[in-house]
PDB file of N, CA, C and O in Angstrom:
ATOM      1  N   MET A 171      45.261 160.073 135.953  1.00  0.00           N
ATOM      2  CA  MET A 171      46.259 160.389 136.680  1.00  0.00           C
ATOM      3  C   MET A 171      47.584 159.626 135.797  1.00  0.00           C
ATOM      4  O   MET A 171      47.051 158.560 135.576  1.00  0.00           O
ATOM      5  N   ILE A 172      48.021 159.564 136.426  1.00  0.00           N
ATOM      6  CA  ILE A 172      49.599 158.142 136.195  1.00  0.00           C
ATOM      7  C   ILE A 172      49.876 157.798 137.751  1.00  0.00           C
ATOM      8  O   ILE A 172      50.317 158.194 138.251  1.00  0.00           O
ATOM      9  N   LYS A 173      50.184 156.043 137.503  1.00  0.00           N
ATOM     10  CA  LYS A 173      50.534 154.942 138.722  1.00  0.00           C
ATOM     11  C   LYS A 173      51.569 154.809 137.603  1.00  0.00           C
ATOM     12  O   LYS A 173      51.584 154.020 136.971  1.00  0.00           O
ATOM     13  N   LEU A 174      52.522 154.570 138.591  1.00  0.00           N
ATOM     14  CA  LEU A 174      54.304 154.128 138.802  1.00  0.00           C
ATOM     15  C   LEU A 174      53.926 152.177 138.908  1.00  0.00           C
ATOM     16  O   LEU A 174      53.221 151.852 140.517  1.00  0.00           O
ATOM     17  N   ASP A 175      53.796 151.460 138.391  1.00  0.00           N
ATOM     18  CA  ASP A 175      53.480 150.216 138.706  1.00  0.00           C
ATOM     19  C   ASP A 175      54.935 149.873 138.295  1.00  0.00           C
ATOM     20  O   ASP A 175      55.507 149.162 137.643  1.00  0.00           O
ATOM     21  N   VAL A 176      55.868 149.873 139.516  1.00  0.00           N
ATOM     22  CA  VAL A 176      57.578 148.993 140.429  1.00  0.00           C
ATOM     23  C   VAL A 176      58.107 148.269 141.376  1.00  0.00           C
ATOM     24  O   VAL A 176      56.473 148.360 142.755  1.00  0.00           O
ATOM     25  N   CYS A 177      58.418 147.497 141.040  1.00  0.00           N
ATOM     26  CA  CYS A 177      59.215 146.750 141.924  1.00  0.00           C
ATOM     27  C   CYS A 177      59.768 146.984 143.451  1.00  0.00           C
ATOM     28  O   CYS A 177      60.017 148.248 142.020  1.00  0.00           O
ATOM     29  N   GLU A 178      59.314 146.708 144.146  1.00  0.00           N
ATOM     30  CA  GLU A 178      60.075 147.426 144.717  1.00  0.00           C
ATOM     31  C   GLU A 178      62.045 147.137 144.667  1.00  0.00           C
ATOM     32  O   GLU A 178      62.293 148.525 145.604  1.00  0.00           O
ATOM     33  N   TYR A 179      62.573 146.131 144.391  1.00  0.00           N
ATOM     34  CA  TYR A 179      63.413 146.320 144.398  1.00  0.00           C
ATOM     35  C   TYR A 179      64.209 147.374 143.185  1.00  0.00           C
ATOM     36  O   TYR A 179      64.812 147.125 142.762  1.00  0.00           O
ATOM     37  N   CYS A 180      63.132 147.794 142.340  1.00  0.00           N
ATOM     38  CA  CYS A 180      63.460 148.881 141.614  1.00  0.00           C
ATOM     39  C   CYS A 180      64.270 150.470 142.099  1.00  0.00           C
ATOM     40  O   CYS A 180      64.282 150.770 140.837  1.00  0.00           O
ATOM     41  N   ASP A 181      63.280 150.740 142.882  1.00  0.00           N
ATOM     42  CA  ASP A 181      63.800 151.847 143.628  1.00  0.00           C
ATOM     43  C   ASP A 181      65.343 151.663 143.108  1.00  0.00           C
ATOM     44  O   ASP A 181      66.535 151.498 142.952  1.00  0.00           O
ATOM     45  N   ARG A 182      66.338 153.084 142.878  1.00  0.00           N
ATOM     46  CA  ARG A 182      67.542 153.684 142.203  1.00  0.00           C
ATOM     47  C   ARG A 182      67.673 153.335 140.947  1.00  0.00           C
ATOM     48  O   ARG A 182      69.477 152.765 141.555  1.00  0.00           O
ATOM     49  N   CYS A 183      66.910 151.678 140.339  1.00  0.00           N
ATOM     50  CA  CYS A 183      67.930 151.141 139.641  1.00  0.00           C
ATOM     51  C   CYS A 183      68.285 151.902 138.615  1.00  0.00           C
ATOM     52  O   CYS A 183      67.251 153.116 137.397  1.00  0.00           O
ATOM     53  N   PRO A 184      69.772 152.309 137.412  1.00  0.00           N
ATOM     54  CA  PRO A 184      70.376 152.433 136.893  1.00  0.00           C
ATOM     55  C   PRO A 184      69.722 151.900 135.597  1.00  0.00           C
ATOM     56  O   PRO A 184      69.508 153.319 133.974  1.00  0.00           O
ATOM     57  N   HIS A 185      68.472 151.491 135.314  1.00  0.00           N
ATOM     58  CA  HIS A 185      68.538 150.543 134.056  1.00  0.00           C
ATOM     59  C   HIS A 185      66.691 150.928 133.558  1.00  0.00           C
ATOM     60  O   HIS A 185      66.277 149.576 133.109  1.00  0.00           O
ATOM     61  N   PHE A 186      65.731 151.674 134.394  1.00  0.00           N
ATOM     62  CA  PHE A 186      64.383 152.025 134.711  1.00  0.00           C
ATOM     63  C   PHE A 186      64.723 152.729 133.058  1.00  0.00           C
ATOM     64  O   PHE A 186      64.932 154.244 133.051  1.00  0.00           O
ATOM     65  N   GLU A 187      63.121 151.980 132.472  1.00  0.00           N
ATOM     66  CA  GLU A 187      63.399 152.572 131.340  1.00  0.00           C
ATOM     67  C   GLU A 187      61.785 152.841 131.873  1.00  0.00           C
ATOM     68  O   GLU A 187      61.562 151.756 131.109  1.00  0.00           O
ATOM     69  N   PRO A 188      61.743 153.958 131.194  1.00  0.00           N
ATOM     70  CA  PRO A 188      59.477 153.959 131.637  1.00  0.00           C
ATOM     71  C   PRO A 188      59.218 153.290 129.882  1.00  0.00           C
ATOM     72  O   PRO A 188      59.388 153.464 129.073  1.00  0.00           O
ATOM     73  N   GLU A 189      57.696 152.928 131.034  1.00  0.00           N
ATOM     74  CA  GLU A 189      57.583 152.352 129.021  1.00  0.00           C
ATOM     75  C   GLU A 189      55.510 152.342 129.374  1.00  0.00           C
ATOM     76  O   GLU A 189      55.475 151.808 130.260  1.00  0.00           O
ATOM     77  N   VAL A 190      54.686 153.123 128.707  1.00  0.00           N
ATOM     78  CA  VAL A 190      53.316 153.101 129.022  1.00  0.00           C
ATOM     79  C   VAL A 190      53.145 151.984 128.329  1.00  0.00           C
ATOM     80  O   VAL A 190      52.869 151.751 126.965  1.00  0.00           O
ATOM     81  N   ILE A 191      52.088 151.328 129.476  1.00  0.00           N
ATOM     82  CA  ILE A 191      51.026 150.276 129.286  1.00  0.00           C
ATOM     83  C   ILE A 191      49.899 150.120 128.954  1.00  0.00           C
ATOM     84  O   ILE A 191      49.569 149.732 128.310  1.00  0.00           O
ATOM     85  N   GLU A 192      49.450 151.671 129.382  1.00  0.00           N
ATOM     86  CA  GLU A 192      48.349 152.094 129.173  1.00  0.00           C
ATOM     87  C   GLU A 192      47.495 153.511 129.588  1.00  0.00           C
ATOM     88  O   GLU A 192      47.844 153.649 130.672  1.00  0.00           O
ATOM     89  N   ARG A 193      46.947 153.575 128.538  1.00  0.00           N
ATOM     90  CA  ARG A 193      46.542 155.055 128.188  1.00  0.00           C
ATOM     91  C   ARG A 193      44.989 155.466 128.911  1.00  0.00           C
ATOM     92  O   ARG A 193      44.423 153.958 128.362  1.00  0.00           O
ATOM     93  N   PRO A 194      44.783 156.334 129.377  1.00  0.00           N
ATOM     94  CA  PRO A 194      43.346 157.231 129.923  1.00  0.00           C
ATOM     95  C   PRO A 194      42.424 156.756 128.147  1.00  0.00           C
ATOM     96  O   PRO A 194      43.012 157.107 127.075  1.00  0.00           O
ATOM     97  N   LYS A 195      41.243 156.552 127.940  1.00  0.00           N
ATOM     98  CA  LYS A 195      40.280 156.303 126.895  1.00  0.00           C
ATOM     99  C   LYS A 195      40.023 157.709 126.623  1.00  0.00           C
ATOM    100  O   LYS A 195      39.639 158.771 128.450  1.00  0.00           O
ATOM    101  N   VAL A 196      39.145 158.577 125.529  1.00  0.00           N
ATOM    102  CA  VAL A 196      39.036 159.940 126.088  1.00  0.00           C
ATOM    103  C   VAL A 196      37.857 159.432 124.925  1.00  0.00           C
ATOM    104  O   VAL A 196      37.890 159.340 123.598  1.00  0.00           O
ATOM    105  N   ASP A 197      36.884 160.541 125.404  1.00  0.00           N
ATOM    106  CA  ASP A 197      35.476 160.317 124.870  1.00  0.00           C
ATOM    107  C   ASP A 197      35.966 161.843 124.915  1.00  0.00           C
ATOM    108  O   ASP A 197      35.976 163.102 125.725  1.00  0.00           O
ATOM    109  N   ILE A 198      35.934 162.504 123.418  1.00  0.00           N
ATOM    110  CA  ILE A 198      35.039 163.154 123.030  1.00  0.00           C
ATOM    111  C   ILE A 198      34.030 163.607 122.530  1.00  0.00           C
ATOM    112  O   ILE A 198      33.007 163.407 122.304  1.00  0.00           O
ATOM    113  N   LEU A 199      34.022 165.076 123.288  1.00  0.00           N
ATOM    114  CA  LEU A 199      32.337 165.721 123.881  1.00  0.00           C
ATOM    115  C   LEU A 199      31.909 167.162 122.730  1.00  0.00           C
ATOM    116  O   LEU A 199      33.141 167.678 123.350  1.00  0.00           O
ATOM    117  N   ALA A 200      31.421 166.941 121.753  1.00  0.00           N
ATOM    118  CA  ALA A 200      30.565 167.990 120.985  1.00  0.00           C
ATOM    119  C   ALA A 200      30.053 168.692 121.324  1.00  0.00           C
ATOM    120  O   ALA A 200      28.492 169.117 122.069  1.00  0.00           O
ATOM    121  N   SER A 201      29.676 170.029 121.414  1.00  0.00           N
ATOM    122  CA  SER A 201      28.708 171.379 121.176  1.00  0.00           C
ATOM    123  C   SER A 201      28.544 172.135 120.549  1.00  0.00           C
ATOM    124  O   SER A 201      29.406 172.780 119.832  1.00  0.00           O
ATOM    125  N   TYR A 202      27.299 171.854 120.345  1.00  0.00           N
ATOM    126  CA  TYR A 202      27.812 173.512 118.977  1.00  0.00           C
ATOM    127  C   TYR A 202      26.574 174.604 119.248  1.00  0.00           C
ATOM    128  O   TYR A 202      25.963 174.700 120.329  1.00  0.00           O
ATOM    129  N   SER A 203      26.915 176.132 119.381  1.00  0.00           N
ATOM    130  CA  SER A 203      26.117 177.085 119.561  1.00  0.00           C
ATOM    131  C   SER A 203      25.188 176.807 118.828  1.00  0.00           C
ATOM    132  O   SER A 203      26.116 178.432 117.411  1.00  0.00           O
ATOM    133  N   ILE A 204      23.744 177.870 118.663  1.00  0.00           N
ATOM    134  CA  ILE A 204      23.222 178.081 117.247  1.00  0.00           C
ATOM    135  C   ILE A 204      23.657 179.427 117.262  1.00  0.00           C
ATOM    136  O   ILE A 204      23.709 179.970 116.278  1.00  0.00           O
ATOM    137  N   ARG A 205      23.787 179.952 118.669  1.00  0.00           N
ATOM    138  CA  ARG A 205      24.073 181.470 118.330  1.00  0.00           C
ATOM    139  C   ARG A 205      24.901 181.846 117.195  1.00  0.00           C
ATOM    140  O   ARG A 205      24.686 182.845 117.034  1.00  0.00           O
ATOM    141  N   ASP A 206      25.948 181.859 118.361  1.00  0.00           N
ATOM    142  CA  ASP A 206      27.463 181.495 117.017  1.00  0.00           C
ATOM    143  C   ASP A 206      28.493 180.969 116.251  1.00  0.00           C
ATOM    144  O   ASP A 206      28.888 181.321 114.924  1.00  0.00           O
ATOM    145  N   MET A 207      27.538 179.755 116.581  1.00  0.00           N
ATOM    146  CA  MET A 207      27.862 178.755 114.590  1.00  0.00           C
ATOM    147  C   MET A 207      28.384 178.059 115.246  1.00  0.00           C
ATOM    148  O   MET A 207      29.259 178.116 113.901  1.00  0.00           O
ATOM    149  N   THR A 208      29.625 178.468 116.408  1.00  0.00           N
ATOM    150  CA  THR A 208      30.859 177.938 116.870  1.00  0.00           C
ATOM    151  C   THR A 208      30.411 176.711 116.735  1.00  0.00           C
ATOM    152  O   THR A 208      28.878 175.732 117.865  1.00  0.00           O
ATOM    153  N   GLU A 209      31.736 175.478 117.317  1.00  0.00           N
ATOM    154  CA  GLU A 209      31.892 174.098 117.812  1.00  0.00           C
ATOM    155  C   GLU A 209      32.710 174.155 119.177  1.00  0.00           C
ATOM    156  O   GLU A 209      33.484 174.619 118.867  1.00  0.00           O
ATOM    157  N   LYS A 210      32.638 173.877 120.234  1.00  0.00           N
ATOM    158  CA  LYS A 210      33.407 173.904 121.447  1.00  0.00           C
ATOM    159  C   LYS A 210      33.408 171.915 121.227  1.00  0.00           C
ATOM    160  O   LYS A 210      32.936 171.120 121.097  1.00  0.00           O
ATOM    161  N   ARG A 211      35.043 171.806 121.376  1.00  0.00           N
ATOM    162  CA  ARG A 211      35.236 169.990 122.161  1.00  0.00           C
ATOM    163  C   ARG A 211      35.988 170.032 123.033  1.00  0.00           C
ATOM    164  O   ARG A 211      36.363 170.729 123.868  1.00  0.00           O
ATOM    165  N   VAL A 212      34.921 168.778 123.744  1.00  0.00           N
ATOM    166  CA  VAL A 212      35.881 168.748 124.553  1.00  0.00           C
ATOM    167  C   VAL A 212      36.869 166.794 125.213  1.00  0.00           C
ATOM    168  O   VAL A 212      35.588 166.193 125.008  1.00  0.00           O
ATOM    169  N   ALA A 213      37.321 166.849 125.959  1.00  0.00           N
ATOM    170  CA  ALA A 213      38.597 165.711 125.880  1.00  0.00           C
ATOM    171  C   ALA A 213      37.474 165.644 126.981  1.00  0.00           C
ATOM    172  O   ALA A 213      38.439 166.198 127.921  1.00  0.00           O
ATOM    173  N   ILE A 214      37.505 164.609 127.519  1.00  0.00           N
ATOM    174  CA  ILE A 214      37.117 163.544 128.909  1.00  0.00           C
ATOM    175  C   ILE A 214      37.624 162.510 129.057  1.00  0.00           C
ATOM    176  O   ILE A 214      36.945 161.638 128.785  1.00  0.00           O
ATOM    177  N   PRO A 215      39.282 161.993 130.137  1.00  0.00           N
ATOM    178  CA  PRO A 215      39.431 160.609 129.996  1.00  0.00           C
ATOM    179  C   PRO A 215      39.248 160.218 131.060  1.00  0.00           C
ATOM    180  O   PRO A 215      38.576 160.756 132.299  1.00  0.00           O
ATOM    181  N   HIS A 216      39.034 158.778 130.815  1.00  0.00           N
ATOM    182  CA  HIS A 216      38.919 158.089 131.677  1.00  0.00           C
ATOM    183  C   HIS A 216      40.128 157.127 132.119  1.00  0.00           C
ATOM    184  O   HIS A 216      40.399 156.003 131.215  1.00  0.00           O
ATOM    185  N   GLY A 217      39.529 156.775 133.353  1.00  0.00           N
ATOM    186  CA  GLY A 217      41.100 155.984 132.880  1.00  0.00           C
ATOM    187  C   GLY A 217      42.180 156.454 133.802  1.00  0.00           C
ATOM    188  O   GLY A 217      42.896 157.764 133.483  1.00  0.00           O
ATOM    189  N   ASP A 218      43.375 155.843 134.176  1.00  0.00           N
ATOM    190  CA  ASP A 218      44.370 155.778 134.443  1.00  0.00           C
ATOM    191  C   ASP A 218      45.831 155.786 133.427  1.00  0.00           C
ATOM    192  O   ASP A 218      45.283 154.345 132.587  1.00  0.00           O
ATOM    193  N   THR A 219      46.856 156.500 133.242  1.00  0.00           N
ATOM    194  CA  THR A 219      48.018 156.467 132.409  1.00  0.00           C
ATOM    195  C   THR A 219      49.116 154.940 133.493  1.00  0.00           C
ATOM    196  O   THR A 219      48.978 155.725 134.527  1.00  0.00           O
ATOM    197  N   ILE A 220      49.033 154.193 133.083  1.00  0.00           N
ATOM    198  CA  ILE A 220      49.971 153.042 133.954  1.00  0.00           C
ATOM    199  C   ILE A 220      51.436 152.963 133.023  1.00  0.00           C
ATOM    200  O   ILE A 220      51.389 153.125 132.041  1.00  0.00           O
ATOM    201  N   VAL A 221      52.434 153.459 134.215  1.00  0.00           N
ATOM    202  CA  VAL A 221      53.791 153.110 132.947  1.00  0.00           C
ATOM    203  C   VAL A 221      54.597 152.169 134.520  1.00  0.00           C
ATOM    204  O   VAL A 221      55.046 152.147 135.338  1.00  0.00           O
ATOM    205  N   ARG A 222      55.223 151.022 133.249  1.00  0.00           N
ATOM    206  CA  ARG A 222      56.212 150.045 134.043  1.00  0.00           C
ATOM    207  C   ARG A 222      57.308 150.360 133.695  1.00  0.00           C
ATOM    208  O   ARG A 222      57.547 150.979 132.668  1.00  0.00           O
ATOM    209  N   CYS A 223      58.356 149.529 134.204  1.00  0.00           N
ATOM    210  CA  CYS A 223      59.472 149.220 133.362  1.00  0.00           C
ATOM    211  C   CYS A 223      59.651 148.508 131.811  1.00  0.00           C
ATOM    212  O   CYS A 223      59.802 147.103 132.199  1.00  0.00           O
ATOM    213  N   SER A 224      60.552 148.939 131.264  1.00  0.00           N
ATOM    214  CA  SER A 224      60.857 147.862 129.989  1.00  0.00           C
ATOM    215  C   SER A 224      61.431 146.784 130.054  1.00  0.00           C
ATOM    216  O   SER A 224      61.313 145.954 129.770  1.00  0.00           O
ATOM    217  N   ASN A 225      61.939 147.330 131.442  1.00  0.00           N
ATOM    218  CA  ASN A 225      63.148 146.230 132.012  1.00  0.00           C
ATOM    219  C   ASN A 225      62.780 145.817 132.612  1.00  0.00           C
ATOM    220  O   ASN A 225      63.774 144.836 132.893  1.00  0.00           O
ATOM    221  N   ARG A 226      61.170 144.859 133.022  1.00  0.00           N
ATOM    222  CA  ARG A 226      60.502 144.371 134.287  1.00  0.00           C
ATOM    223  C   ARG A 226      61.318 142.864 134.195  1.00  0.00           C
ATOM    224  O   ARG A 226      61.036 142.391 135.283  1.00  0.00           O
ATOM    225  N   ASN A 227      60.814 142.153 133.047  1.00  0.00           N
ATOM    226  CA  ASN A 227      60.783 140.771 132.865  1.00  0.00           C
ATOM    227  C   ASN A 227      62.431 140.765 133.284  1.00  0.00           C
ATOM    228  O   ASN A 227      62.628 139.400 133.721  1.00  0.00           O
ATOM    229  N   ARG A 228      63.175 140.994 132.101  1.00  0.00           N
ATOM    230  CA  ARG A 228      64.971 140.651 133.200  1.00  0.00           C
ATOM    231  C   ARG A 228      65.212 140.989 134.420  1.00  0.00           C
ATOM    232  O   ARG A 228      65.607 140.023 135.152  1.00  0.00           O
ATOM    233  N   CYS A 229      65.191 141.715 135.080  1.00  0.00           N
ATOM    234  CA  CYS A 229      64.600 142.405 136.288  1.00  0.00           C
ATOM    235  C   CYS A 229      64.250 140.563 136.810  1.00  0.00           C
ATOM    236  O   CYS A 229      64.485 140.913 138.032  1.00  0.00           O
ATOM    237  N   ALA A 230      62.889 140.789 137.089  1.00  0.00           N
ATOM    238  CA  ALA A 230      61.908 140.209 137.672  1.00  0.00           C
ATOM    239  C   ALA A 230      62.926 138.134 137.831  1.00  0.00           C
ATOM    240  O   ALA A 230      63.304 138.313 138.910  1.00  0.00           O
ATOM    241  N   ALA A 231      63.545 137.968 136.750  1.00  0.00           N
ATOM    242  CA  ALA A 231      64.403 136.742 136.282  1.00  0.00           C
ATOM    243  C   ALA A 231      65.668 137.010 137.625  1.00  0.00           C
ATOM    244  O   ALA A 231      65.502 135.976 138.357  1.00  0.00           O
ATOM    245  N   ILE A 232      66.424 137.956 137.586  1.00  0.00           N
ATOM    246  CA  ILE A 232      67.827 137.791 137.672  1.00  0.00           C
ATOM    247  C   ILE A 232      66.926 137.987 139.299  1.00  0.00           C
ATOM    248  O   ILE A 232      67.966 137.714 139.563  1.00  0.00           O
ATOM    249  N   TYR A 233      66.181 139.145 140.122  1.00  0.00           N
ATOM    250  CA  TYR A 233      65.257 138.980 141.492  1.00  0.00           C
ATOM    251  C   TYR A 233      65.196 137.033 142.186  1.00  0.00           C
ATOM    252  O   TYR A 233      65.681 136.975 143.488  1.00  0.00           O
ATOM    253  N   ALA A 234      64.317 136.568 140.981  1.00  0.00           N
ATOM    254  CA  ALA A 234      64.094 135.356 141.342  1.00  0.00           C
ATOM    255  C   ALA A 234      65.560 134.522 141.613  1.00  0.00           C
ATOM    256  O   ALA A 234      65.812 133.750 142.368  1.00  0.00           O
ATOM    257  N   TYR A 235      65.959 134.544 141.247  1.00  0.00           N
ATOM    258  CA  TYR A 235      67.286 133.769 140.499  1.00  0.00           C
ATOM    259  C   TYR A 235      68.518 133.637 141.514  1.00  0.00           C
ATOM    260  O   TYR A 235      68.200 132.660 142.429  1.00  0.00           O
ATOM    261  N   MET A 236      67.819 135.294 142.546  1.00  0.00           N
ATOM    262  CA  MET A 236      69.039 135.645 143.375  1.00  0.00           C
ATOM    263  C   MET A 236      68.705 135.441 144.529  1.00  0.00           C
ATOM    264  O   MET A 236      69.729 134.965 145.681  1.00  0.00           O
ATOM    265  N   ASP A 237      66.767 135.372 144.618  1.00  0.00           N
ATOM    266  CA  ASP A 237      66.606 134.822 145.767  1.00  0.00           C
ATOM    267  C   ASP A 237      66.587 133.798 146.131  1.00  0.00           C
ATOM    268  O   ASP A 237      67.050 133.286 147.387  1.00  0.00           O
ATOM    269  N   GLY A 238      66.740 132.520 145.408  1.00  0.00           N
ATOM    270  CA  GLY A 238      66.838 131.220 144.837  1.00  0.00           C
ATOM    271  C   GLY A 238      68.177 130.637 145.459  1.00  0.00           C
ATOM    272  O   GLY A 238      68.291 129.913 146.334  1.00  0.00           O
ATOM    273  N   GLN A 239      69.367 131.629 145.054  1.00  0.00           N
ATOM    274  CA  GLN A 239      70.835 131.119 145.738  1.00  0.00           C
ATOM    275  C   GLN A 239      70.712 131.990 147.120  1.00  0.00           C
ATOM    276  O   GLN A 239      71.300 131.089 148.378  1.00  0.00           O
ATOM    277  N   LYS A 240      70.258 132.974 148.073  1.00  0.00           N
ATOM    278  CA  LYS A 240      69.675 133.474 148.998  1.00  0.00           C
ATOM    279  C   LYS A 240      69.224 132.495 149.665  1.00  0.00           C
ATOM    280  O   LYS A 240      69.837 131.615 150.750  1.00  0.00           O
ATOM    281  N   ASN A 241      67.994 131.948 149.935  1.00  0.00           N
ATOM    282  CA  ASN A 241      68.154 130.558 149.705  1.00  0.00           C
ATOM    283  C   ASN A 241      68.137 129.883 149.994  1.00  0.00           C
ATOM    284  O   ASN A 241      68.556 128.554 151.064  1.00  0.00           O
ATOM    285  N   LYS A 242      69.223 129.370 149.445  1.00  0.00           N
ATOM    286  CA  LYS A 242      69.940 127.605 148.952  1.00  0.00           C
ATOM    287  C   LYS A 242      70.928 128.028 150.149  1.00  0.00           C
ATOM    288  O   LYS A 242      71.395 126.736 151.177  1.00  0.00           O
ATOM    289  N   GLU A 243      71.868 129.158 149.974  1.00  0.00           N
ATOM    290  CA  GLU A 243      73.056 129.538 151.055  1.00  0.00           C
ATOM    291  C   GLU A 243      71.990 129.343 152.706  1.00  0.00           C
ATOM    292  O   GLU A 243      73.213 129.066 153.875  1.00  0.00           O
ATOM    293  N   GLY A 244      70.869 129.982 152.995  1.00  0.00           N
ATOM    294  CA  GLY A 244      70.923 129.989 154.375  1.00  0.00           C
ATOM    295  C   GLY A 244      70.196 128.957 154.833  1.00  0.00           C
ATOM    296  O   GLY A 244      70.140 128.326 155.120  1.00  0.00           O
TER     297      GLY A 244
END
């Protein structure tokens, strides 16, 4: 499964650049047929693919600054 890990303020952001943070681990299982002398390989993924924005740290700093400014005024 692919999971998108973004903050609420990232909605419709023109600077969104997807970055894969974590990929699932894949186990390869092999089975042999004695009759055909063939090998079958099956990939079994474990876990999720996690996608975040590559600009997330910059945007988090901007959001924190703007939130601080809003709290000073209010």
